JSON list of C-alpha atoms in Angstrom, two decimals:
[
{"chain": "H", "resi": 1, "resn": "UNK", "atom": "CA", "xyz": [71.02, 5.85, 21.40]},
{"chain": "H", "resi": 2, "resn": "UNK", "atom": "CA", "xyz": [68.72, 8.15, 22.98]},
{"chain": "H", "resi": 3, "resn": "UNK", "atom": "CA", "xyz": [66.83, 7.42, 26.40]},
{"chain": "H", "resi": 4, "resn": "UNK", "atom": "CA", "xyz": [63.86, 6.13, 25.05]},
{"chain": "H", "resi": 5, "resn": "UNK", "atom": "CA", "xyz": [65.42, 3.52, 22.39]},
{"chain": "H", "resi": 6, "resn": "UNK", "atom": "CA", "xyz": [67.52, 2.61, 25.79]},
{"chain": "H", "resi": 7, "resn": "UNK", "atom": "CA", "xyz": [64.49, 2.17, 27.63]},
{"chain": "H", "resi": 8, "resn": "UNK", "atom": "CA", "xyz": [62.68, 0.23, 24.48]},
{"chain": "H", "resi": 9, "resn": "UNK", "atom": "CA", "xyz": [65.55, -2.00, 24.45]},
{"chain": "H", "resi": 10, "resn": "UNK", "atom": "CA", "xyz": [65.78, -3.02, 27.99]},
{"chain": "H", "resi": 11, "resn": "UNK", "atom": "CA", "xyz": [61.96, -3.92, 28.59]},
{"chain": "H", "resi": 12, "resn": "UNK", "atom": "CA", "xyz": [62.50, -5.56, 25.26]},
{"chain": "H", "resi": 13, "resn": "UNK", "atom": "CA", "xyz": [64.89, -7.62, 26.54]},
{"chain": "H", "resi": 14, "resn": "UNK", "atom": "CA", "xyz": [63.57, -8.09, 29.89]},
{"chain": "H", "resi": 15, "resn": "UNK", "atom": "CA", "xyz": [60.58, -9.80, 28.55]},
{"chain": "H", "resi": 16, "resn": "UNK", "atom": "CA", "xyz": [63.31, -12.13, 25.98]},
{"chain": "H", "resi": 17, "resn": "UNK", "atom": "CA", "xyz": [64.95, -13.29, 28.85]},
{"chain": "H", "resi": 18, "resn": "UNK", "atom": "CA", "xyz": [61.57, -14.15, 31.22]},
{"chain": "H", "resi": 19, "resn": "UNK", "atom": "CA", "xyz": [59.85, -16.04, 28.23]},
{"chain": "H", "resi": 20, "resn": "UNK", "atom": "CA", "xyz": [63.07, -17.72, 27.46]},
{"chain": "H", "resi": 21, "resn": "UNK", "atom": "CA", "xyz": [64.02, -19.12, 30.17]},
{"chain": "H", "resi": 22, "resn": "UNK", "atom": "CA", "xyz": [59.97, -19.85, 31.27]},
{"chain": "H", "resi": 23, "resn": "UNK", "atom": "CA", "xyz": [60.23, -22.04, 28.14]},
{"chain": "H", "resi": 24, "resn": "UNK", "atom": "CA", "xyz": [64.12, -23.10, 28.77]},
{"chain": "H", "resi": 25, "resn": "UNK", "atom": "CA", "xyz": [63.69, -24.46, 32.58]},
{"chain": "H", "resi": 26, "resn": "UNK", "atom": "CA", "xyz": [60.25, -26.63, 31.45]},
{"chain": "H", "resi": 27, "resn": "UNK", "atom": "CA", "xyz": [61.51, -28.10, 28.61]},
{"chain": "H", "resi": 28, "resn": "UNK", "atom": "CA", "xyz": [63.58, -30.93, 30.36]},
{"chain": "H", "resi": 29, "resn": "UNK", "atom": "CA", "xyz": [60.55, -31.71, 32.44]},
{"chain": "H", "resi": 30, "resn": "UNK", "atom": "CA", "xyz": [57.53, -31.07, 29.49]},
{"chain": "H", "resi": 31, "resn": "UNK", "atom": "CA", "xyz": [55.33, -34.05, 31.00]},
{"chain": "H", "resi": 32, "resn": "UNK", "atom": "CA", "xyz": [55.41, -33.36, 33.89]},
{"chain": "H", "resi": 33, "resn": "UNK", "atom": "CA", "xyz": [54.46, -29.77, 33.34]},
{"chain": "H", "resi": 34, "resn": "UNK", "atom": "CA", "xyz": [52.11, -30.70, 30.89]},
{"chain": "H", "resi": 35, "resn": "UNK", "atom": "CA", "xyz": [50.96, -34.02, 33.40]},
{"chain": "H", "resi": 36, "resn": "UNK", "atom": "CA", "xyz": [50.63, -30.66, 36.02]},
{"chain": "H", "resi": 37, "resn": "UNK", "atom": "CA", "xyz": [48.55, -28.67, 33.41]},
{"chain": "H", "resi": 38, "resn": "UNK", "atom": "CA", "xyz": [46.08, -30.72, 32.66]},
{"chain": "H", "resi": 39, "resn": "UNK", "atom": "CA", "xyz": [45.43, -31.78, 36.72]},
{"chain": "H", "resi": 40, "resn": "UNK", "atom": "CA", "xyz": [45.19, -28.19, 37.48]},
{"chain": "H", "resi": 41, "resn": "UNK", "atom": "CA", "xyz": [42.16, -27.88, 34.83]},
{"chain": "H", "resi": 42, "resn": "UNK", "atom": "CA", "xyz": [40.57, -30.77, 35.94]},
{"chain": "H", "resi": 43, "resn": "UNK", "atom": "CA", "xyz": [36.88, -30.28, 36.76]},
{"chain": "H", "resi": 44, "resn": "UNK", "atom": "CA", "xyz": [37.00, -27.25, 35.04]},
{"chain": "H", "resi": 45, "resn": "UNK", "atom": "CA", "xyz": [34.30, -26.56, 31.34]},
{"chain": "H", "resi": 46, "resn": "UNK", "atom": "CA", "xyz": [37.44, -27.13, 29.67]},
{"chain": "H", "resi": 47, "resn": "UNK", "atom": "CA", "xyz": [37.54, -30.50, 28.02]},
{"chain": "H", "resi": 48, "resn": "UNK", "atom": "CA", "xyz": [41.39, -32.72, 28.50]},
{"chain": "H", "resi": 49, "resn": "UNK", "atom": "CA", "xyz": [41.63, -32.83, 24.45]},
{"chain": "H", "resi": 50, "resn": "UNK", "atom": "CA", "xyz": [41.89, -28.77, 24.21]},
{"chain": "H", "resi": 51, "resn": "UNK", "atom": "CA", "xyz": [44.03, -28.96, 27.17]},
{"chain": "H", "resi": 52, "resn": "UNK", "atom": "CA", "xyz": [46.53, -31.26, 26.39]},
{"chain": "H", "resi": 53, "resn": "UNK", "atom": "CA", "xyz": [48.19, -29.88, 23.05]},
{"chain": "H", "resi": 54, "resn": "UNK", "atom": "CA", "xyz": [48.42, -26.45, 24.69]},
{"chain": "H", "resi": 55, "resn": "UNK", "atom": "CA", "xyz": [50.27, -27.47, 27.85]},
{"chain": "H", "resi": 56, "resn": "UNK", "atom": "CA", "xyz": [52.86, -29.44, 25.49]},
{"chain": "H", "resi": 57, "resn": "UNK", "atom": "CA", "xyz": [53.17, -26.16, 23.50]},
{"chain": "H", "resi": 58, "resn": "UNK", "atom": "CA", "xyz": [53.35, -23.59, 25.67]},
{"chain": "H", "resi": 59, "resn": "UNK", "atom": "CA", "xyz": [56.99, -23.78, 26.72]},
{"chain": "H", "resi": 60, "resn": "UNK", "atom": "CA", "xyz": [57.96, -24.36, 23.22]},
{"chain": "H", "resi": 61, "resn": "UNK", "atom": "CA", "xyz": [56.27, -21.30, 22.77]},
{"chain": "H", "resi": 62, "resn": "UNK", "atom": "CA", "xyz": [57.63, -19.04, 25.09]},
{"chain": "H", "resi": 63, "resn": "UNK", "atom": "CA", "xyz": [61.07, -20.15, 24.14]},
{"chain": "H", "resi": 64, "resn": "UNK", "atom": "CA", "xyz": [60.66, -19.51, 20.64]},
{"chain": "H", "resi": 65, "resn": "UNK", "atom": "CA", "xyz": [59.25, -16.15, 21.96]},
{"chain": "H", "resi": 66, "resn": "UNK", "atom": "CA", "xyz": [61.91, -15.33, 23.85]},
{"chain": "H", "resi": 67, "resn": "UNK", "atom": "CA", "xyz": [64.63, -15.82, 21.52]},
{"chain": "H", "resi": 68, "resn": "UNK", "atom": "CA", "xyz": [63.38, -13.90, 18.87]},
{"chain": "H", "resi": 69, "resn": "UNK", "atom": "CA", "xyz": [62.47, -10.97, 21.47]},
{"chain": "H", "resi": 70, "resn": "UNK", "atom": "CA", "xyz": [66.04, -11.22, 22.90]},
{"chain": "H", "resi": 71, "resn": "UNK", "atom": "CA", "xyz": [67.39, -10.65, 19.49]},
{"chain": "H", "resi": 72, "resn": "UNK", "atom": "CA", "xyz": [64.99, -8.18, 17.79]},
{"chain": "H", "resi": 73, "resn": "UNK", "atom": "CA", "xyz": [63.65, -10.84, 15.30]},
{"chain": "H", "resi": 74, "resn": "UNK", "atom": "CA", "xyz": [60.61, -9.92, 13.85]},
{"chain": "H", "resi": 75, "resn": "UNK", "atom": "CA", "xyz": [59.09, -7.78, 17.07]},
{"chain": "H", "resi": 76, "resn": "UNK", "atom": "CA", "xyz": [55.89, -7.01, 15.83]},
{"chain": "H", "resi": 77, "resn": "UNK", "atom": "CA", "xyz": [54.93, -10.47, 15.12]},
{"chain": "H", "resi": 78, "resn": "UNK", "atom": "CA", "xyz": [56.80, -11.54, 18.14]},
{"chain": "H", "resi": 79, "resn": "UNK", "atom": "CA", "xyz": [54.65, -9.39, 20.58]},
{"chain": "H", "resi": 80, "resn": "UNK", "atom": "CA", "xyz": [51.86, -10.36, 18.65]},
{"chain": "H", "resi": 81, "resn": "UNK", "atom": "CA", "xyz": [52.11, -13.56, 19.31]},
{"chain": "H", "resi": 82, "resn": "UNK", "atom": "CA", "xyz": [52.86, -12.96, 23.04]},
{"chain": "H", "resi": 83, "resn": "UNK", "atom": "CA", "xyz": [49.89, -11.55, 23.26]},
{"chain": "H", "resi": 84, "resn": "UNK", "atom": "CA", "xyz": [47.86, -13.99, 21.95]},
{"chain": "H", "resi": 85, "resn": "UNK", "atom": "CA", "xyz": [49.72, -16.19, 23.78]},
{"chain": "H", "resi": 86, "resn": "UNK", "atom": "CA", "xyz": [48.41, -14.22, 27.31]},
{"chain": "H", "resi": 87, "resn": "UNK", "atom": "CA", "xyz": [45.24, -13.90, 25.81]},
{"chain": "H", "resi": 88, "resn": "UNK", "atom": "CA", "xyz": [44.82, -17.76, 25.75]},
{"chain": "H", "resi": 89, "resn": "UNK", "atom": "CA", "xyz": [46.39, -18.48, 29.53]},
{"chain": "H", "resi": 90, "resn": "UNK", "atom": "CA", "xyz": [44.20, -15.70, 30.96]},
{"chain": "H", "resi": 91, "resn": "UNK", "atom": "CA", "xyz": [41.01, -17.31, 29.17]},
{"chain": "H", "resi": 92, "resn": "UNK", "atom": "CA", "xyz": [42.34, -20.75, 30.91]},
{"chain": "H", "resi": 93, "resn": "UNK", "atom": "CA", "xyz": [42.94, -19.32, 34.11]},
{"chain": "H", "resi": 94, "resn": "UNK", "atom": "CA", "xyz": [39.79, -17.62, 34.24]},
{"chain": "H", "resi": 95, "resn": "UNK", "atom": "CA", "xyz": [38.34, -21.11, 33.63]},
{"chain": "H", "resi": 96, "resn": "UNK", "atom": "CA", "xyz": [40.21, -22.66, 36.63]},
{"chain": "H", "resi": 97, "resn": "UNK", "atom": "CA", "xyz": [38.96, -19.38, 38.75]},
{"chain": "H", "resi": 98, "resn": "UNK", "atom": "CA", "xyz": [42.60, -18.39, 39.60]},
{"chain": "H", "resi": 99, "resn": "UNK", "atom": "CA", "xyz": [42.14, -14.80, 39.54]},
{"chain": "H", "resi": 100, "resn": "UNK", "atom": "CA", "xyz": [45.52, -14.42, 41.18]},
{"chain": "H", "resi": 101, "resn": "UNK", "atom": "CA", "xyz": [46.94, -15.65, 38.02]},
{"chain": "H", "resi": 102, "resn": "UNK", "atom": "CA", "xyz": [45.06, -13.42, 35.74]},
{"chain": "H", "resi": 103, "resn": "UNK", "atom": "CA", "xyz": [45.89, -10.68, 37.39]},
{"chain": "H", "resi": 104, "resn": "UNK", "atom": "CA", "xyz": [49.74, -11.29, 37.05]},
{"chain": "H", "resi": 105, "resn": "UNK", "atom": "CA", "xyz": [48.69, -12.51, 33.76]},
{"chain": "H", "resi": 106, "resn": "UNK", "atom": "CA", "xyz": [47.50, -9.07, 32.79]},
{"chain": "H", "resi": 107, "resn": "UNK", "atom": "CA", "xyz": [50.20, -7.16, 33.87]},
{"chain": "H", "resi": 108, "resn": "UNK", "atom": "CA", "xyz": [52.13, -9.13, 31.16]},
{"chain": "H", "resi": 109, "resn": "UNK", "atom": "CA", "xyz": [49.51, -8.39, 28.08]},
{"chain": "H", "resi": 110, "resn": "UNK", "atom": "CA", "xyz": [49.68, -4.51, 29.69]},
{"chain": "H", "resi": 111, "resn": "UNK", "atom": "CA", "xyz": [53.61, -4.42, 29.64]},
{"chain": "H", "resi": 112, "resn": "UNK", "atom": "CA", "xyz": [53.50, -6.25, 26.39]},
{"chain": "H", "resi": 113, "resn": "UNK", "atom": "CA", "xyz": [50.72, -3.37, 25.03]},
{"chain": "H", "resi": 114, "resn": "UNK", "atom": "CA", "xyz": [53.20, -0.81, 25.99]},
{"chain": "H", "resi": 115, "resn": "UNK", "atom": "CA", "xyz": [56.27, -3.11, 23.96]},
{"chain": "H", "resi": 116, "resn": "UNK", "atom": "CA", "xyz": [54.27, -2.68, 20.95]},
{"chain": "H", "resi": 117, "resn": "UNK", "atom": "CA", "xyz": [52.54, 0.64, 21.36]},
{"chain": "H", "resi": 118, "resn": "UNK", "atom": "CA", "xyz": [56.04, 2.44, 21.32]},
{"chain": "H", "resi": 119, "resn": "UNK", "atom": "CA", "xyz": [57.92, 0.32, 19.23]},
{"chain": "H", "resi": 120, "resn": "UNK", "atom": "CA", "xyz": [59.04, 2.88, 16.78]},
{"chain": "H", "resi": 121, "resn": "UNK", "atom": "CA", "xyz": [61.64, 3.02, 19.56]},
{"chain": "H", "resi": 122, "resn": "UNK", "atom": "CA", "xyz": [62.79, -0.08, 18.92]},
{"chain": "H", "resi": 123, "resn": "UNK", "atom": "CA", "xyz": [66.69, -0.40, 18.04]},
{"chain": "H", "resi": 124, "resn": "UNK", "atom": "CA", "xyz": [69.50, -2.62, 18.78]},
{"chain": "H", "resi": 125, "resn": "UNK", "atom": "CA", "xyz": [67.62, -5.52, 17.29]},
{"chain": "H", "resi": 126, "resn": "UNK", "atom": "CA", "xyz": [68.27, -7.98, 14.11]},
{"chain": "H", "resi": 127, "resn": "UNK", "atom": "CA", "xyz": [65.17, -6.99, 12.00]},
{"chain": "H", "resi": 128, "resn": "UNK", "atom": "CA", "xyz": [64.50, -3.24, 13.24]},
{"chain": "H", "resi": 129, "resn": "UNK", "atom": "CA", "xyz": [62.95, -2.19, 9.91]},
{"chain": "H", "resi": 130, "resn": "UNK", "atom": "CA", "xyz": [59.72, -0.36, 11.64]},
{"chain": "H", "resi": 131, "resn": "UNK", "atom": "CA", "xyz": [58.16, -0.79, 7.92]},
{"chain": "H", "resi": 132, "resn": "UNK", "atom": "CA", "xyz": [58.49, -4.47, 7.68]},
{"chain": "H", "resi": 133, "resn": "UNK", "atom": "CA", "xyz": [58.91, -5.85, 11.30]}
]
């Protein structure tokens, strides 16, 4: 494996094992993460019934994420997603004002830009098929 399929693999994996376990440590506790989502948007334009359904889903989400990231599984689609995913909490933190937030939040979508911009490197991976992943 040359240096850059190394490199390809590791940030691959790096972002796997963040969303994974993002999604892994809430899901014990999903009210009361979601019951903590939906305070911190309170008296924000966003209305509780667009809130609530995301908050439930979102570490669902990033687990599902995560897995198939950690094992190659469909990477296109799966940093698609992902970045839809940071798409939609940088539109709802911009909502609450927490520009601290976005800004970490945009460092994801740029690292996950990069994941897909060179991911003809990627390798080591169950569904590596550039043509069809």
């Amino acid at each position: 494996m040359d240096h850059k399929k190394l490199a390809y693999f590791f940030a691959r994996i790096t972002l796997g094992v963040n969303f994974s376990i993002h999604g892994l440590v809430r899901l014990p506790k999903l009210k009361g993460f979601a019951e903590g989502i939906m305070k911190g948007f309170e008296g924000t334009m966003l209305p509780e019934f667009m809130v609530i359904p995301f908050a439930y889903a979102i570490p669902i989400v990033e687990l599902i994420l995560g897995i198939m990231l950690l094992l190659g599984l469909y990477t296109k689609k799966a940093l698609a997603a992902s970045a839809i995913l940071m798409i939609v909490l940088i539109a709802g933190s911009a909502f609450k004002e927490d520009w601290g937030a976005v800004s970490t939040q945009m460092l994801y979508a740029l690292y996950i830009f990069f994941l897909i911009f060179f991911q003809e490197n990627n390798s080591w991976s169950l569904k590596a098929n550039k043509k069809t992943d």
